[in-house]
C-alpha positions in Angstrom: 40.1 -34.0 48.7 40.7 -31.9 51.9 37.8 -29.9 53.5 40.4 -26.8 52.7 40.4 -27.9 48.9 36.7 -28.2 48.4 35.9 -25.0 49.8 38.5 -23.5 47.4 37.0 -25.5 44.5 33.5 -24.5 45.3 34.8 -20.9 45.7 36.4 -20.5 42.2 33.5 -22.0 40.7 31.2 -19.5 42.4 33.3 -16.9 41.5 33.7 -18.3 38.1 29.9 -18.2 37.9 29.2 -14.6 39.4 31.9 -13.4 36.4 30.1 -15.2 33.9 26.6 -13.6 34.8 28.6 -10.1 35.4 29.0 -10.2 31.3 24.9 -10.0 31.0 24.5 -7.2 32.9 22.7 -4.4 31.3 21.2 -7.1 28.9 17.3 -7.0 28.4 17.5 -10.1 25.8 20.1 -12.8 26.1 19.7 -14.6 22.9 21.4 -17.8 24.3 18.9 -17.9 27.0 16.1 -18.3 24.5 14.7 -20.5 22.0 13.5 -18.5 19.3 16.2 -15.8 19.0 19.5 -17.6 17.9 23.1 -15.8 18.4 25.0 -14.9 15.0 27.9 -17.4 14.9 30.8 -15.5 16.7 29.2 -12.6 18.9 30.3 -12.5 22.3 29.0 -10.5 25.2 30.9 -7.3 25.4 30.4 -5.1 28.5 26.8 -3.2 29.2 24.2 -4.1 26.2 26.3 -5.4 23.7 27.6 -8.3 22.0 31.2 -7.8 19.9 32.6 -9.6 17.3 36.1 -8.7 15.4 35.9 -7.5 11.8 33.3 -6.1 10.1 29.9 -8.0 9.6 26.8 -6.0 10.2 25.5 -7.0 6.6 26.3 -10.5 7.6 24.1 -10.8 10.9 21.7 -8.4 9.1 21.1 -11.4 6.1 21.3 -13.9 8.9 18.4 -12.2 11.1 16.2 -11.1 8.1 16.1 -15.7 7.8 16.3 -17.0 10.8 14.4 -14.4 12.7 10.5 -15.4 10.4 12.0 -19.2 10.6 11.3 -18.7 14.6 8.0 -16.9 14.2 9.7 -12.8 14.2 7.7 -9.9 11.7 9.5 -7.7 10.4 8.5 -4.1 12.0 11.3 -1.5 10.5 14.8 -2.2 8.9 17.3 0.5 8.1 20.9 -0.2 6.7 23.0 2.4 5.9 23.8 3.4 2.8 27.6 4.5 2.8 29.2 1.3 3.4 32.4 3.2 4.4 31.1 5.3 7.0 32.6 4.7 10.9 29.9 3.0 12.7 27.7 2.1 9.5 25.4 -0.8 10.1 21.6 -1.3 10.5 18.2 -0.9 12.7 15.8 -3.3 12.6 12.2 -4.5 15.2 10.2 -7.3 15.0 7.4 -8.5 16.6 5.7 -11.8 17.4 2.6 -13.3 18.2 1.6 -13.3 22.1 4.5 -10.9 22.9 4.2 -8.0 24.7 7.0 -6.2 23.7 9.1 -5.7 20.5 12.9 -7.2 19.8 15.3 -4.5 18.6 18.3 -5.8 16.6 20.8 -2.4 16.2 24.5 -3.1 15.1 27.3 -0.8 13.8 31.0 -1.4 12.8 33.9 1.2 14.1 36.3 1.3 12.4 38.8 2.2 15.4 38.7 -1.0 17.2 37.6 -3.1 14.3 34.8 -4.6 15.9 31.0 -5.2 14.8 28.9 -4.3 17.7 25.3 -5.9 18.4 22.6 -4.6 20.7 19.5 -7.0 21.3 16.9 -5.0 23.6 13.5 -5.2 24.3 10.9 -2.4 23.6 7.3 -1.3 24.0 4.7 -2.4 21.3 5.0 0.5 18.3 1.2 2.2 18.5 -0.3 3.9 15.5 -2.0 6.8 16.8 -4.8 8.1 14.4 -4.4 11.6 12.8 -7.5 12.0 10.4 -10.7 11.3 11.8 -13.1 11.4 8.8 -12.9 11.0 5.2 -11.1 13.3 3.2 -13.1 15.4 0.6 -10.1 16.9 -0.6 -6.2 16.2 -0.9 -3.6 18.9 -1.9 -0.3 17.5 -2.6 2.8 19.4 -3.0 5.6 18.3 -4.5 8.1 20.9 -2.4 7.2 21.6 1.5 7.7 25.3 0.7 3.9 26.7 1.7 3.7 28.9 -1.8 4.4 25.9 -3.8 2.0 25.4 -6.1 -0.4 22.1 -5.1 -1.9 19.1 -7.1 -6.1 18.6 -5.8 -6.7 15.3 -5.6 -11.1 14.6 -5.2 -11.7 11.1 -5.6 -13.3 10.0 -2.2 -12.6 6.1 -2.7 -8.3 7.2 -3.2 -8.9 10.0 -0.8 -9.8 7.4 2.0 -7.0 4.9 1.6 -4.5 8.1 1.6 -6.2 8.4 5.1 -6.0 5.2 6.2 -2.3 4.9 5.0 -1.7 8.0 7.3 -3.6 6.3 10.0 -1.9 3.2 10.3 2.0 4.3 9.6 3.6 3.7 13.2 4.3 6.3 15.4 7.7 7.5 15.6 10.2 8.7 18.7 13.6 8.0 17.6 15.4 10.7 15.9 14.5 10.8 11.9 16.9 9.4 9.2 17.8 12.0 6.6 15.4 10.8 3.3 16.3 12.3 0.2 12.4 12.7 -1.4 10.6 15.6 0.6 6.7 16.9 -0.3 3.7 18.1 1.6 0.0 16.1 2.0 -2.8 19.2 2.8 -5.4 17.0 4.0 -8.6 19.4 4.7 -6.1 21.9 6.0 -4.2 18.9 8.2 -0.4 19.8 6.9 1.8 16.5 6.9 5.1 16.7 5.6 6.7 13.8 3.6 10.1 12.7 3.5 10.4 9.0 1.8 13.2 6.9 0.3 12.0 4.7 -2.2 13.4 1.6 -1.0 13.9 2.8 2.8 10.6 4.7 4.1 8.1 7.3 4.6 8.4 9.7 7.4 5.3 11.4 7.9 5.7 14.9 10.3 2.9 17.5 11.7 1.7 19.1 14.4 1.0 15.7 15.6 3.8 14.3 15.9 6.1 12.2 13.6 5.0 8.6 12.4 7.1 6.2 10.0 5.8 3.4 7.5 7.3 1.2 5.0 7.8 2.5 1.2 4.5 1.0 0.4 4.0 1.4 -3.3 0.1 2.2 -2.8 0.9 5.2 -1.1 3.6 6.4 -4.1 0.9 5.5 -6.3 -1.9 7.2 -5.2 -0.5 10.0 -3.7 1.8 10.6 -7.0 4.7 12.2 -4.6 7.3 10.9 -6.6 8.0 10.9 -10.4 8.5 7.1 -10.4 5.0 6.7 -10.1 
């Protein structure tokens, strides 16, 4: 090999290299770069933060995250999937955390319809706090079954249920994103602390007041003793 050759040799695969890098740019997780975050069988980086795959398959690398994800040590934080399959850009949101990180892993992915491509976002994000709205024990609980003030409330006085209600409250994470529409609205009066309710049965609780907004999983103790919903 000539001098002239090996220098154009080294340069392609230099340039080859710098290309290959170029397609992570805007990344803050590169799954194939780590040990504990596998890559869903056919993504492929895709310009800025995302990976792309043809087709539709968000339910697909939802399934495969919600196992492999716990098999490498991942909680679950928050999942939503949408519920109109047929919508353009339906797909899911999801977080999870692990032990001795820092930070949180967000999984978001979408399918549109015009390109007919799955898109995948992996991103790192700052710990979810849970800031704490009731400082002492409530002696009483109003609940409202509408969020219209003049609707007529249900007094709930048992200390022992009144306290869990609060530390339900208390512990839900807070909540910056923008809110998904829930079908199930009410109203918590907590001493005269107004917190609005908006829960899916299977999906969440949002939880909004003068506070701010904070988010928890449907967790049947909280249906149950705050009787929001006819279910329970």
């Amino acid at each position: 090999m000539t001098f002239l050759s090996f220098l154009l040799a080294a340069g392609g695969v230099y340039f080859y290299q710098m290309e290959k890098e170029a397609r992570y740019n805007g990344m803050s997780i590169v799954p194939e770069r780590t040990k504990d975050i596998p890559l869903f069988n056919g993504l492929q980086p895709g310009g800025g933060p995302s990976y792309m795959i043809e087709g539709r398959h968000w339910e697909e690398i939802l399934n495969y995250y919600k196992e492999v994800l716990p098999e490498n040590g991942w909680t679950e934080v928050f999942i939503h999937a949408s519920s109109n399959l047929e919508e353009d850009g339906a797909g899911f949101m999801s977080t999870w955390i692990k032990p001795g990180q820092n930070w949180e892993l967000a999984i978001d992915a979408g399918y549109f319809k015009q390109n007919n491509r799955t898109q995948v976002i992996f991103d790192k994000k700052s710990i979810s706090t849970a800031t704490e709205w009731i400082k002492e024990s409530p002696k009483e609980i109003c609940i409202k079954f509408k969020v219209e003030v003049y609707y007529e409330c249900i007094k709930l006085t048992d200390t022992h249920s009144n306290k869990q209600i609060a530390e339900l409250v208390n512990s839900a994470l807070d909540w910056e994103k923008e809110r998904i529409p829930y079908s199930g609205k009410s109203m918590i009066d907590i001493d005269s602390f107004k917190v609005e309710v908006y829960y899916d049965l299977e999906k969440g609780i949002y939880l909004v007041s003068n506070k701010g907004t904070k988010w928890m999983k449907p967790e049947q103790e909280f249906f149950m003793l705050t009787r929001i919903s006819k279910e329970y």
